[in-house]
Amino acid sequence: MRLVSFGEYGSRVGVVCRDGTISDITGLIPAGSDRRHGVMRQVIESYGEISSRLVDLESGGGGQRLGSVTLSPPVTDPSKIVAAPVNYLDHMEEMHQLSHIDSLGVFLKAPSSLIGHGGIVHLPYNNRRFDQEGELCFVVGRVARNVKVEEADDYIFGYSVLLDITMRGGEDRSTRKSFDTFTPMGPWIVTADEVGSVDDLELRCWVNGELRQDARVSDLIWGVPELLAYASSVMTLYPGDVISTGTPKGVGPIGEGDEIVAEVSRVGRLSVTVTSSGAMFSVTRGGTAGPTQPSDEEPG
Ligand code: MN
């Protein structure tokens, strides 16, 4: 099942029906839900209660056309976005790094950096390099604390596509990756039952139609269960939390007017555009520090 957030500030949740329309399920959220949470979080929290009705709606349809609504990020208010720093060996090599997730652990991106499918990435500075990083992400379905690797699947609600937009340089990752609009996600969440095993999923990312990234999810250093288990040993994970699995080789610079498309087979195709309108001189001076970025001439 595919679930979308739409409406003002993502205040509606819908099932994408087989006929390509959206069935608005916001009204099905049980009365006892925690109304402090965004509606998708409430749907995830009460999914066991309402899922059978959603399956019926999926084969019905007849609502608004998917293409006629502006999509929000599937989860508008995750308590956190956990991300993997270097989780493909070929990306470690292109960044001239000597260590990967096994020694780095995970990092956080600000939830306020989320935007939805069709959104606009705003580059804040005119004297810094910014790159696209296409990634598979997953959404946590249940409160998770110290989960074992072999039990991790029980805690995954579903999958989505995420762009971890990144400023290169020596600043902390949480700064370089948390500017507003730096976490496009979507277009939807596909529930885990529909995706099945992630081992044969393929991840691709294009900028202006040029294929930059092309990888198999099975090449992850830490797979999805290992990531969830490790993250849950550090911090309690809550329904709706987003965990992004990391990017393969092929990151490269982005700029004004670029169109970025990231696609994961059986999950979805996410596209955004980029603007540098209003960009200013960087406040910090990390541009010549940090990991050595892949050269502009060899983005592949
Ligand atoms: Mn990344």
PDB file of C-alpha atoms and ligand atoms in Angstrom:
ATOM      1  CA  MET A   1       0.000   0.000   0.000  1.00  0.00           C
ATOM      2  CA  ARG A   2       1.171   3.518  -0.822  1.00  0.00           C
ATOM      3  CA  LEU A   3       0.367   6.325   1.635  1.00  0.00           C
ATOM      4  CA  VAL A   4       0.723  10.039   0.858  1.00  0.00           C
ATOM      5  CA  SER A   5       0.564  13.240   2.876  1.00  0.00           C
ATOM      6  CA  PHE A   6      -1.049  16.245   1.225  1.00  0.00           C
ATOM      7  CA  GLY A   7      -3.136  19.325   1.963  1.00  0.00           C
ATOM      8  CA  GLU A   8      -2.094  22.361   3.969  1.00  0.00           C
ATOM      9  CA  TYR A   9       1.066  21.494   5.968  1.00  0.00           C
ATOM     10  CA  GLY A  10       0.466  17.820   5.172  1.00  0.00           C
ATOM     11  CA  SER A  11      -2.733  17.806   7.202  1.00  0.00           C
ATOM     12  CA  ARG A  12      -4.359  14.999   5.143  1.00  0.00           C
ATOM     13  CA  VAL A  13      -3.304  11.407   4.601  1.00  0.00           C
ATOM     14  CA  GLY A  14      -4.406   9.325   1.661  1.00  0.00           C
ATOM     15  CA  VAL A  15      -4.113   5.853   0.216  1.00  0.00           C
ATOM     16  CA  VAL A  16      -3.031   5.776  -3.415  1.00  0.00           C
ATOM     17  CA  CYS A  17      -5.705   3.666  -5.106  1.00  0.00           C
ATOM     18  CA  ARG A  18      -5.246   1.262  -8.008  1.00  0.00           C
ATOM     19  CA  ASP A  19      -6.964   3.743 -10.373  1.00  0.00           C
ATOM     20  CA  GLY A  20      -4.384   6.451  -9.646  1.00  0.00           C
ATOM     21  CA  THR A  21      -6.564   8.527  -7.356  1.00  0.00           C
ATOM     22  CA  ILE A  22      -6.145   9.323  -3.680  1.00  0.00           C
ATOM     23  CA  SER A  23      -8.600   8.125  -1.074  1.00  0.00           C
ATOM     24  CA  ASP A  24      -8.491  10.543   1.883  1.00  0.00           C
ATOM     25  CA  ILE A  25      -8.242   8.459   5.072  1.00  0.00           C
ATOM     26  CA  THR A  26      -7.690  11.278   7.564  1.00  0.00           C
ATOM     27  CA  GLY A  27     -11.177  10.718   8.958  1.00  0.00           C
ATOM     28  CA  LEU A  28     -10.382   7.085   9.797  1.00  0.00           C
ATOM     29  CA  ILE A  29      -7.806   8.007  12.434  1.00  0.00           C
ATOM     30  CA  PRO A  30      -9.199   6.658  15.730  1.00  0.00           C
ATOM     31  CA  ALA A  31     -10.498   9.146  18.290  1.00  0.00           C
ATOM     32  CA  GLY A  32      -7.911   8.103  20.875  1.00  0.00           C
ATOM     33  CA  SER A  33      -4.921   9.081  18.685  1.00  0.00           C
ATOM     34  CA  ASP A  34      -2.285  11.487  19.926  1.00  0.00           C
ATOM     35  CA  ARG A  35      -3.432  14.695  18.236  1.00  0.00           C
ATOM     36  CA  ARG A  36      -0.125  16.379  18.985  1.00  0.00           C
ATOM     37  CA  HIS A  37       1.392  14.247  16.218  1.00  0.00           C
ATOM     38  CA  GLY A  38       1.025  14.859  12.505  1.00  0.00           C
ATOM     39  CA  VAL A  39      -1.671  12.825  10.782  1.00  0.00           C
ATOM     40  CA  MET A  40       0.718  10.343   9.111  1.00  0.00           C
ATOM     41  CA  ARG A  41       2.272   9.577  12.493  1.00  0.00           C
ATOM     42  CA  GLN A  42      -1.222   8.971  13.854  1.00  0.00           C
ATOM     43  CA  VAL A  43      -1.990   6.646  10.927  1.00  0.00           C
ATOM     44  CA  ILE A  44       1.221   4.687  11.572  1.00  0.00           C
ATOM     45  CA  GLU A  45       0.484   4.518  15.311  1.00  0.00           C
ATOM     46  CA  SER A  46      -3.020   3.146  14.692  1.00  0.00           C
ATOM     47  CA  TYR A  47      -2.248   1.137  11.556  1.00  0.00           C
ATOM     48  CA  GLY A  48      -3.101  -2.235  13.084  1.00  0.00           C
ATOM     49  CA  GLU A  49      -6.584  -0.928  13.867  1.00  0.00           C
ATOM     50  CA  ILE A  50      -7.384   0.607  10.483  1.00  0.00           C
ATOM     51  CA  SER A  51      -5.339  -1.313   7.897  1.00  0.00           C
ATOM     52  CA  SER A  52      -8.135  -3.669   6.798  1.00  0.00           C
ATOM     53  CA  ARG A  53     -10.332  -0.687   5.889  1.00  0.00           C
ATOM     54  CA  LEU A  54      -7.446   0.882   3.972  1.00  0.00           C
ATOM     55  CA  VAL A  55      -7.041  -2.262   1.868  1.00  0.00           C
ATOM     56  CA  ASP A  56     -10.716  -1.985   0.844  1.00  0.00           C
ATOM     57  CA  LEU A  57     -10.264   1.682  -0.109  1.00  0.00           C
ATOM     58  CA  GLU A  58      -7.183   0.912  -2.182  1.00  0.00           C
ATOM     59  CA  SER A  59      -9.180  -1.158  -4.651  1.00  0.00           C
ATOM     60  CA  GLY A  60     -11.993   1.411  -4.750  1.00  0.00           C
ATOM     61  CA  GLY A  61     -10.751   4.833  -5.731  1.00  0.00           C
ATOM     62  CA  GLY A  62     -12.583   7.644  -7.408  1.00  0.00           C
ATOM     63  CA  GLY A  63     -11.102  10.490  -5.363  1.00  0.00           C
ATOM     64  CA  GLN A  64      -8.745  13.284  -6.377  1.00  0.00           C
ATOM     65  CA  ARG A  65      -6.181  12.455  -9.035  1.00  0.00           C
ATOM     66  CA  LEU A  66      -2.728  11.924  -7.557  1.00  0.00           C
ATOM     67  CA  GLY A  67      -1.270  14.427 -10.017  1.00  0.00           C
ATOM     68  CA  SER A  68      -3.690  17.166  -8.970  1.00  0.00           C
ATOM     69  CA  VAL A  69      -2.508  17.534  -5.361  1.00  0.00           C
ATOM     70  CA  THR A  70       0.677  18.976  -3.888  1.00  0.00           C
ATOM     71  CA  LEU A  71       2.393  16.265  -1.895  1.00  0.00           C
ATOM     72  CA  SER A  72       4.011  16.946   1.479  1.00  0.00           C
ATOM     73  CA  PRO A  73       6.867  14.853   2.818  1.00  0.00           C
ATOM     74  CA  PRO A  74       5.174  11.548   3.747  1.00  0.00           C
ATOM     75  CA  VAL A  75       5.906  12.149   7.433  1.00  0.00           C
ATOM     76  CA  THR A  76       5.849  15.865   8.211  1.00  0.00           C
ATOM     77  CA  ASP A  77       7.006  15.701  11.831  1.00  0.00           C
ATOM     78  CA  PRO A  78       9.227  12.709  12.585  1.00  0.00           C
ATOM     79  CA  SER A  79      10.803  12.996  16.026  1.00  0.00           C
ATOM     80  CA  LYS A  80      14.111  12.547  14.196  1.00  0.00           C
ATOM     81  CA  ILE A  81      15.770  11.708  10.904  1.00  0.00           C
ATOM     82  CA  VAL A  82      18.629   9.270  11.456  1.00  0.00           C
ATOM     83  CA  ALA A  83      21.082   8.925   8.586  1.00  0.00           C
ATOM     84  CA  ALA A  84      24.034   6.728   7.629  1.00  0.00           C
ATOM     85  CA  PRO A  85      27.286   8.589   6.884  1.00  0.00           C
ATOM     86  CA  VAL A  86      29.343   6.237   4.663  1.00  0.00           C
ATOM     87  CA  ASN A  87      27.416   3.038   3.976  1.00  0.00           C
ATOM     88  CA  TYR A  88      28.551   1.990   0.471  1.00  0.00           C
ATOM     89  CA  LEU A  89      32.206   1.097  -0.181  1.00  0.00           C
ATOM     90  CA  ASP A  90      32.293   2.820  -3.579  1.00  0.00           C
ATOM     91  CA  HIS A  91      31.141   6.109  -1.968  1.00  0.00           C
ATOM     92  CA  MET A  92      33.863   5.764   0.694  1.00  0.00           C
ATOM     93  CA  GLU A  93      36.405   5.482  -2.119  1.00  0.00           C
ATOM     94  CA  GLU A  94      35.104   8.431  -4.148  1.00  0.00           C
ATOM     95  CA  MET A  95      35.214  10.625  -1.011  1.00  0.00           C
ATOM     96  CA  HIS A  96      38.779   9.443  -0.267  1.00  0.00           C
ATOM     97  CA  GLN A  97      37.635   8.274   3.171  1.00  0.00           C
ATOM     98  CA  LEU A  98      39.343   5.592   5.222  1.00  0.00           C
ATOM     99  CA  SER A  99      36.418   4.788   7.515  1.00  0.00           C
ATOM    100  CA  HIS A 100      32.764   3.907   7.096  1.00  0.00           C
ATOM    101  CA  ILE A 101      29.633   3.438   9.171  1.00  0.00           C
ATOM    102  CA  ASP A 102      31.297   0.618  11.123  1.00  0.00           C
ATOM    103  CA  SER A 103      33.443   3.231  12.884  1.00  0.00           C
ATOM    104  CA  LEU A 104      31.362   6.384  12.303  1.00  0.00           C
ATOM    105  CA  GLY A 105      27.927   5.314  13.600  1.00  0.00           C
ATOM    106  CA  VAL A 106      24.942   7.419  12.544  1.00  0.00           C
ATOM    107  CA  PHE A 107      24.091  11.141  12.465  1.00  0.00           C
ATOM    108  CA  LEU A 108      20.939  13.263  12.653  1.00  0.00           C
ATOM    109  CA  LYS A 109      19.309  15.575  10.129  1.00  0.00           C
ATOM    110  CA  ALA A 110      16.867  18.225  11.325  1.00  0.00           C
ATOM    111  CA  PRO A 111      13.210  17.233  10.642  1.00  0.00           C
ATOM    112  CA  SER A 112      12.618  20.879   9.619  1.00  0.00           C
ATOM    113  CA  SER A 113      14.712  20.196   6.490  1.00  0.00           C
ATOM    114  CA  LEU A 114      12.008  17.935   4.967  1.00  0.00           C
ATOM    115  CA  ILE A 115      10.210  18.802   1.730  1.00  0.00           C
ATOM    116  CA  GLY A 116       7.911  16.714  -0.450  1.00  0.00           C
ATOM    117  CA  HIS A 117       7.956  15.403  -4.018  1.00  0.00           C
ATOM    118  CA  GLY A 118       7.934  18.290  -6.487  1.00  0.00           C
ATOM    119  CA  GLY A 119       9.431  20.689  -3.945  1.00  0.00           C
ATOM    120  CA  ILE A 120      12.291  23.159  -4.341  1.00  0.00           C
ATOM    121  CA  VAL A 121      15.735  22.797  -2.756  1.00  0.00           C
ATOM    122  CA  HIS A 122      17.110  26.208  -1.768  1.00  0.00           C
ATOM    123  CA  LEU A 123      20.906  26.465  -1.764  1.00  0.00           C
ATOM    124  CA  PRO A 124      21.858  28.966   0.975  1.00  0.00           C
ATOM    125  CA  TYR A 125      25.384  29.996  -0.159  1.00  0.00           C
ATOM    126  CA  ASN A 126      26.991  31.060  -3.415  1.00  0.00           C
ATOM    127  CA  ASN A 127      30.582  30.128  -2.528  1.00  0.00           C
ATOM    128  CA  ARG A 128      30.116  26.514  -1.415  1.00  0.00           C
ATOM    129  CA  ARG A 129      29.613  23.183  -3.147  1.00  0.00           C
ATOM    130  CA  PHE A 130      26.337  21.291  -2.687  1.00  0.00           C
ATOM    131  CA  ASP A 131      25.780  17.688  -3.822  1.00  0.00           C
ATOM    132  CA  GLN A 132      22.858  15.349  -4.331  1.00  0.00           C
ATOM    133  CA  GLU A 133      22.815  12.028  -2.436  1.00  0.00           C
ATOM    134  CA  GLY A 134      20.063   9.634  -3.523  1.00  0.00           C
ATOM    135  CA  GLU A 135      19.092   7.162  -0.790  1.00  0.00           C
ATOM    136  CA  LEU A 136      16.592   4.497   0.219  1.00  0.00           C
ATOM    137  CA  CYS A 137      14.974   5.374   3.555  1.00  0.00           C
ATOM    138  CA  PHE A 138      12.570   3.572   5.847  1.00  0.00           C
ATOM    139  CA  VAL A 139       9.959   4.651   8.358  1.00  0.00           C
ATOM    140  CA  VAL A 140       9.748   3.187  11.854  1.00  0.00           C
ATOM    141  CA  GLY A 141       6.417   1.553  12.736  1.00  0.00           C
ATOM    142  CA  ARG A 142       6.683   0.845  16.470  1.00  0.00           C
ATOM    143  CA  VAL A 143       8.572   2.155  19.484  1.00  0.00           C
ATOM    144  CA  ALA A 144      12.005   0.565  19.160  1.00  0.00           C
ATOM    145  CA  ARG A 145      14.659   0.343  21.843  1.00  0.00           C
ATOM    146  CA  ASN A 146      17.576  -2.120  21.781  1.00  0.00           C
ATOM    147  CA  VAL A 147      16.039  -4.132  18.947  1.00  0.00           C
ATOM    148  CA  LYS A 148      17.929  -7.235  17.812  1.00  0.00           C
ATOM    149  CA  VAL A 149      18.975  -7.449  14.163  1.00  0.00           C
ATOM    150  CA  GLU A 150      16.870 -10.571  13.638  1.00  0.00           C
ATOM    151  CA  GLU A 151      13.756  -8.806  14.977  1.00  0.00           C
ATOM    152  CA  ALA A 152      14.285  -5.526  13.141  1.00  0.00           C
ATOM    153  CA  ASP A 153      11.807  -6.277  10.322  1.00  0.00           C
ATOM    154  CA  ASP A 154       8.935  -6.146  12.839  1.00  0.00           C
ATOM    155  CA  TYR A 155       9.687  -2.466  13.475  1.00  0.00           C
ATOM    156  CA  ILE A 156       9.712  -1.241   9.875  1.00  0.00           C
ATOM    157  CA  PHE A 157       6.501   0.381   8.683  1.00  0.00           C
ATOM    158  CA  GLY A 158       7.548   1.072   5.138  1.00  0.00           C
ATOM    159  CA  TYR A 159      10.007   2.557   2.670  1.00  0.00           C
ATOM    160  CA  SER A 160      10.460   5.783   0.757  1.00  0.00           C
ATOM    161  CA  VAL A 161      13.027   7.636  -1.341  1.00  0.00           C
ATOM    162  CA  LEU A 162      15.125  10.382   0.207  1.00  0.00           C
ATOM    163  CA  LEU A 163      17.617  12.943  -1.077  1.00  0.00           C
ATOM    164  CA  ASP A 164      20.258  13.775   1.511  1.00  0.00           C
ATOM    165  CA  ILE A 165      21.267  17.169   0.112  1.00  0.00           C
ATOM    166  CA  THR A 166      24.710  17.994   1.412  1.00  0.00           C
ATOM    167  CA  MET A 167      27.072  20.963   1.652  1.00  0.00           C
ATOM    168  CA  ARG A 168      30.631  19.703   1.212  1.00  0.00           C
ATOM    169  CA  GLY A 169      33.253  20.868   3.681  1.00  0.00           C
ATOM    170  CA  GLY A 170      34.473  20.591   7.221  1.00  0.00           C
ATOM    171  CA  GLU A 171      31.412  21.664   9.186  1.00  0.00           C
ATOM    172  CA  ASP A 172      29.614  19.030  11.224  1.00  0.00           C
ATOM    173  CA  ARG A 173      27.318  16.749   9.184  1.00  0.00           C
ATOM    174  CA  SER A 174      24.315  17.936  11.187  1.00  0.00           C
ATOM    175  CA  THR A 175      24.991  21.457   9.889  1.00  0.00           C
ATOM    176  CA  ARG A 176      25.903  20.585   6.311  1.00  0.00           C
ATOM    177  CA  LYS A 177      22.812  18.411   5.812  1.00  0.00           C
ATOM    178  CA  SER A 178      20.140  20.238   7.814  1.00  0.00           C
ATOM    179  CA  PHE A 179      19.540  23.468   5.902  1.00  0.00           C
ATOM    180  CA  ASP A 180      15.838  24.027   5.261  1.00  0.00           C
ATOM    181  CA  THR A 181      14.707  22.013   2.181  1.00  0.00           C
ATOM    182  CA  PHE A 182      17.785  19.695   2.329  1.00  0.00           C
ATOM    183  CA  THR A 183      15.735  16.520   2.901  1.00  0.00           C
ATOM    184  CA  PRO A 184      13.345  15.858   0.018  1.00  0.00           C
ATOM    185  CA  MET A 185      11.372  12.660   0.739  1.00  0.00           C
ATOM    186  CA  GLY A 186       8.638  10.825  -1.101  1.00  0.00           C
ATOM    187  CA  PRO A 187       6.557  10.708  -3.081  1.00  0.00           C
ATOM    188  CA  TRP A 188       4.954   8.264  -0.613  1.00  0.00           C
ATOM    189  CA  ILE A 189       5.577   5.515   1.903  1.00  0.00           C
ATOM    190  CA  VAL A 190       5.218   1.998   0.504  1.00  0.00           C
ATOM    191  CA  THR A 191       4.337  -0.381   3.315  1.00  0.00           C
ATOM    192  CA  ALA A 192       6.948  -3.026   4.092  1.00  0.00           C
ATOM    193  CA  ASP A 193       4.669  -5.937   3.120  1.00  0.00           C
ATOM    194  CA  GLU A 194       4.448  -4.581  -0.428  1.00  0.00           C
ATOM    195  CA  VAL A 195       8.212  -4.048  -0.826  1.00  0.00           C
ATOM    196  CA  GLY A 196       9.285  -7.409   0.576  1.00  0.00           C
ATOM    197  CA  SER A 197      13.026  -8.072   0.635  1.00  0.00           C
ATOM    198  CA  VAL A 198      15.123  -4.973  -0.041  1.00  0.00           C
ATOM    199  CA  ASP A 199      18.090  -7.000  -1.292  1.00  0.00           C
ATOM    200  CA  ASP A 200      17.131  -6.811  -4.946  1.00  0.00           C
ATOM    201  CA  LEU A 201      16.105  -3.137  -4.901  1.00  0.00           C
ATOM    202  CA  GLU A 202      17.925  -0.833  -7.289  1.00  0.00           C
ATOM    203  CA  LEU A 203      18.668   2.805  -6.563  1.00  0.00           C
ATOM    204  CA  ARG A 204      19.202   5.371  -9.303  1.00  0.00           C
ATOM    205  CA  CYS A 205      19.637   9.118  -9.312  1.00  0.00           C
ATOM    206  CA  TRP A 206      19.689  11.551 -12.225  1.00  0.00           C
ATOM    207  CA  VAL A 207      20.496  15.260 -12.431  1.00  0.00           C
ATOM    208  CA  ASN A 208      19.021  16.963 -15.511  1.00  0.00           C
ATOM    209  CA  GLY A 209      18.474  13.547 -17.046  1.00  0.00           C
ATOM    210  CA  GLU A 210      22.088  12.435 -16.607  1.00  0.00           C
ATOM    211  CA  LEU A 211      22.412   9.201 -14.624  1.00  0.00           C
ATOM    212  CA  ARG A 212      24.789   9.848 -11.711  1.00  0.00           C
ATOM    213  CA  GLN A 213      24.060   7.034  -9.280  1.00  0.00           C
ATOM    214  CA  ASP A 214      23.165   3.429 -10.030  1.00  0.00           C
ATOM    215  CA  ALA A 215      23.487   0.900  -7.226  1.00  0.00           C
ATOM    216  CA  ARG A 216      22.010  -2.173  -5.652  1.00  0.00           C
ATOM    217  CA  VAL A 217      20.683  -1.844  -2.118  1.00  0.00           C
ATOM    218  CA  SER A 218      22.305  -5.215  -1.374  1.00  0.00           C
ATOM    219  CA  ASP A 219      25.665  -3.379  -1.534  1.00  0.00           C
ATOM    220  CA  LEU A 220      24.901  -1.500   1.699  1.00  0.00           C
ATOM    221  CA  ILE A 221      27.635  -2.078   4.302  1.00  0.00           C
ATOM    222  CA  TRP A 222      25.043  -2.034   7.091  1.00  0.00           C
ATOM    223  CA  GLY A 223      21.727  -3.265   5.745  1.00  0.00           C
ATOM    224  CA  VAL A 224      18.316  -2.089   6.883  1.00  0.00           C
ATOM    225  CA  PRO A 225      18.049  -4.457   9.917  1.00  0.00           C
ATOM    226  CA  GLU A 226      21.553  -3.591  11.144  1.00  0.00           C
ATOM    227  CA  LEU A 227      20.836   0.131  10.843  1.00  0.00           C
ATOM    228  CA  LEU A 228      17.572  -0.090  12.765  1.00  0.00           C
ATOM    229  CA  ALA A 229      19.123  -2.280  15.458  1.00  0.00           C
ATOM    230  CA  TYR A 230      22.105   0.010  15.910  1.00  0.00           C
ATOM    231  CA  ALA A 231      20.075   3.252  15.882  1.00  0.00           C
ATOM    232  CA  SER A 232      17.713   1.749  18.461  1.00  0.00           C
ATOM    233  CA  SER A 233      20.674   0.964  20.715  1.00  0.00           C
ATOM    234  CA  VAL A 234      21.581   4.656  20.718  1.00  0.00           C
ATOM    235  CA  MET A 235      18.160   6.326  20.900  1.00  0.00           C
ATOM    236  CA  THR A 236      14.569   5.198  21.265  1.00  0.00           C
ATOM    237  CA  LEU A 237      12.904   5.195  17.848  1.00  0.00           C
ATOM    238  CA  TYR A 238       9.266   6.273  17.552  1.00  0.00           C
ATOM    239  CA  PRO A 239       6.592   5.559  14.943  1.00  0.00           C
ATOM    240  CA  GLY A 240       7.182   7.884  12.004  1.00  0.00           C
ATOM    241  CA  ASP A 241      10.916   8.292  12.578  1.00  0.00           C
ATOM    242  CA  VAL A 242      12.850   8.250   9.315  1.00  0.00           C
ATOM    243  CA  ILE A 243      16.101   6.333   8.848  1.00  0.00           C
ATOM    244  CA  SER A 244      18.065   6.932   5.658  1.00  0.00           C
ATOM    245  CA  THR A 245      20.435   4.212   4.560  1.00  0.00           C
ATOM    246  CA  GLY A 246      23.220   6.204   2.870  1.00  0.00           C
ATOM    247  CA  THR A 247      24.309   6.993  -0.659  1.00  0.00           C
ATOM    248  CA  PRO A 248      26.382   5.076  -3.219  1.00  0.00           C
ATOM    249  CA  LYS A 249      29.055   6.424  -5.561  1.00  0.00           C
ATOM    250  CA  GLY A 250      28.092   9.213  -7.929  1.00  0.00           C
ATOM    251  CA  VAL A 251      27.426  12.257  -5.760  1.00  0.00           C
ATOM    252  CA  GLY A 252      28.064  15.484  -7.637  1.00  0.00           C
ATOM    253  CA  PRO A 253      27.468  19.215  -7.606  1.00  0.00           C
ATOM    254  CA  ILE A 254      23.999  20.745  -8.007  1.00  0.00           C
ATOM    255  CA  GLY A 255      23.039  24.311  -8.851  1.00  0.00           C
ATOM    256  CA  GLU A 256      20.400  26.752 -10.037  1.00  0.00           C
ATOM    257  CA  GLY A 257      17.632  25.195 -12.128  1.00  0.00           C
ATOM    258  CA  ASP A 258      18.775  21.579 -11.791  1.00  0.00           C
ATOM    259  CA  GLU A 259      16.209  18.823 -11.695  1.00  0.00           C
ATOM    260  CA  ILE A 260      17.085  15.902  -9.412  1.00  0.00           C
ATOM    261  CA  VAL A 261      15.294  12.572  -9.738  1.00  0.00           C
ATOM    262  CA  ALA A 262      15.911   9.672  -7.346  1.00  0.00           C
ATOM    263  CA  GLU A 263      14.252   6.312  -7.857  1.00  0.00           C
ATOM    264  CA  VAL A 264      14.176   3.045  -5.955  1.00  0.00           C
ATOM    265  CA  SER A 265      12.577   0.048  -7.680  1.00  0.00           C
ATOM    266  CA  ARG A 266       9.249  -1.036  -6.101  1.00  0.00           C
ATOM    267  CA  VAL A 267       9.359   2.084  -3.889  1.00  0.00           C
ATOM    268  CA  GLY A 268       8.999   5.193  -6.023  1.00  0.00           C
ATOM    269  CA  ARG A 269      10.426   8.068  -7.976  1.00  0.00           C
ATOM    270  CA  LEU A 270      11.118  11.384  -6.237  1.00  0.00           C
ATOM    271  CA  SER A 271      11.860  14.588  -8.110  1.00  0.00           C
ATOM    272  CA  VAL A 272      12.716  18.118  -6.991  1.00  0.00           C
ATOM    273  CA  THR A 273      14.223  21.237  -8.509  1.00  0.00           C
ATOM    274  CA  VAL A 274      17.059  23.382  -7.197  1.00  0.00           C
ATOM    275  CA  THR A 275      17.397  27.136  -6.820  1.00  0.00           C
ATOM    276  CA  SER A 276      20.242  29.289  -5.600  1.00  0.00           C
ATOM    277  CA  SER A 277      18.109  32.415  -5.621  1.00  0.00           C
ATOM    278  CA  GLY A 278      18.927  34.512  -2.581  1.00  0.00           C
ATOM    279  CA  ALA A 279      22.168  32.590  -1.876  1.00  0.00           C
ATOM    280  CA  MET A 280      24.711  34.502   0.199  1.00  0.00           C
ATOM    281  CA  PHE A 281      28.374  34.210   1.217  1.00  0.00           C
ATOM    282  CA  SER A 282      28.868  31.287   3.598  1.00  0.00           C
ATOM    283  CA  VAL A 283      28.761  32.188   7.285  1.00  0.00           C
ATOM    284  CA  THR A 284      31.284  29.462   8.166  1.00  0.00           C
ATOM    285  CA  ARG A 285      34.675  28.754   6.602  1.00  0.00           C
ATOM    286  CA  GLY A 286      34.698  24.971   6.194  1.00  0.00           C
ATOM    287  CA  GLY A 287      34.821  25.035   2.394  1.00  0.00           C
ATOM    288  CA  THR A 288      38.425  23.890   2.160  1.00  0.00           C
ATOM    289  CA  ALA A 289      38.263  21.440   5.070  1.00  0.00           C
ATOM    290  CA  GLY A 290      36.682  18.026   5.560  1.00  0.00           C
ATOM    291  CA  PRO A 291      36.498  15.038   3.233  1.00  0.00           C
ATOM    292  CA  THR A 292      37.914  15.522  -0.264  1.00  0.00           C
ATOM    293  CA  GLN A 293      34.983  15.719  -2.624  1.00  0.00           C
ATOM    294  CA  PRO A 294      34.912  13.781  -5.884  1.00  0.00           C
ATOM    295  CA  SER A 295      36.127  15.978  -8.714  1.00  0.00           C
ATOM    296  CA  ASP A 296      33.653  17.944 -10.805  1.00  0.00           C
ATOM    297  CA  GLU A 297      35.077  16.314 -13.947  1.00  0.00           C
ATOM    298  CA  GLU A 298      34.372  12.770 -12.786  1.00  0.00           C
ATOM    299  CA  PRO A 299      30.943  12.764 -11.159  1.00  0.00           C
ATOM    300  CA  GLY A 300      30.195   9.195 -12.298  1.00  0.00           C
TER     301      GLY A 300
HETATM  302 MN    MN B   1      23.803  10.660   2.822  1.00  0.00          MN
END
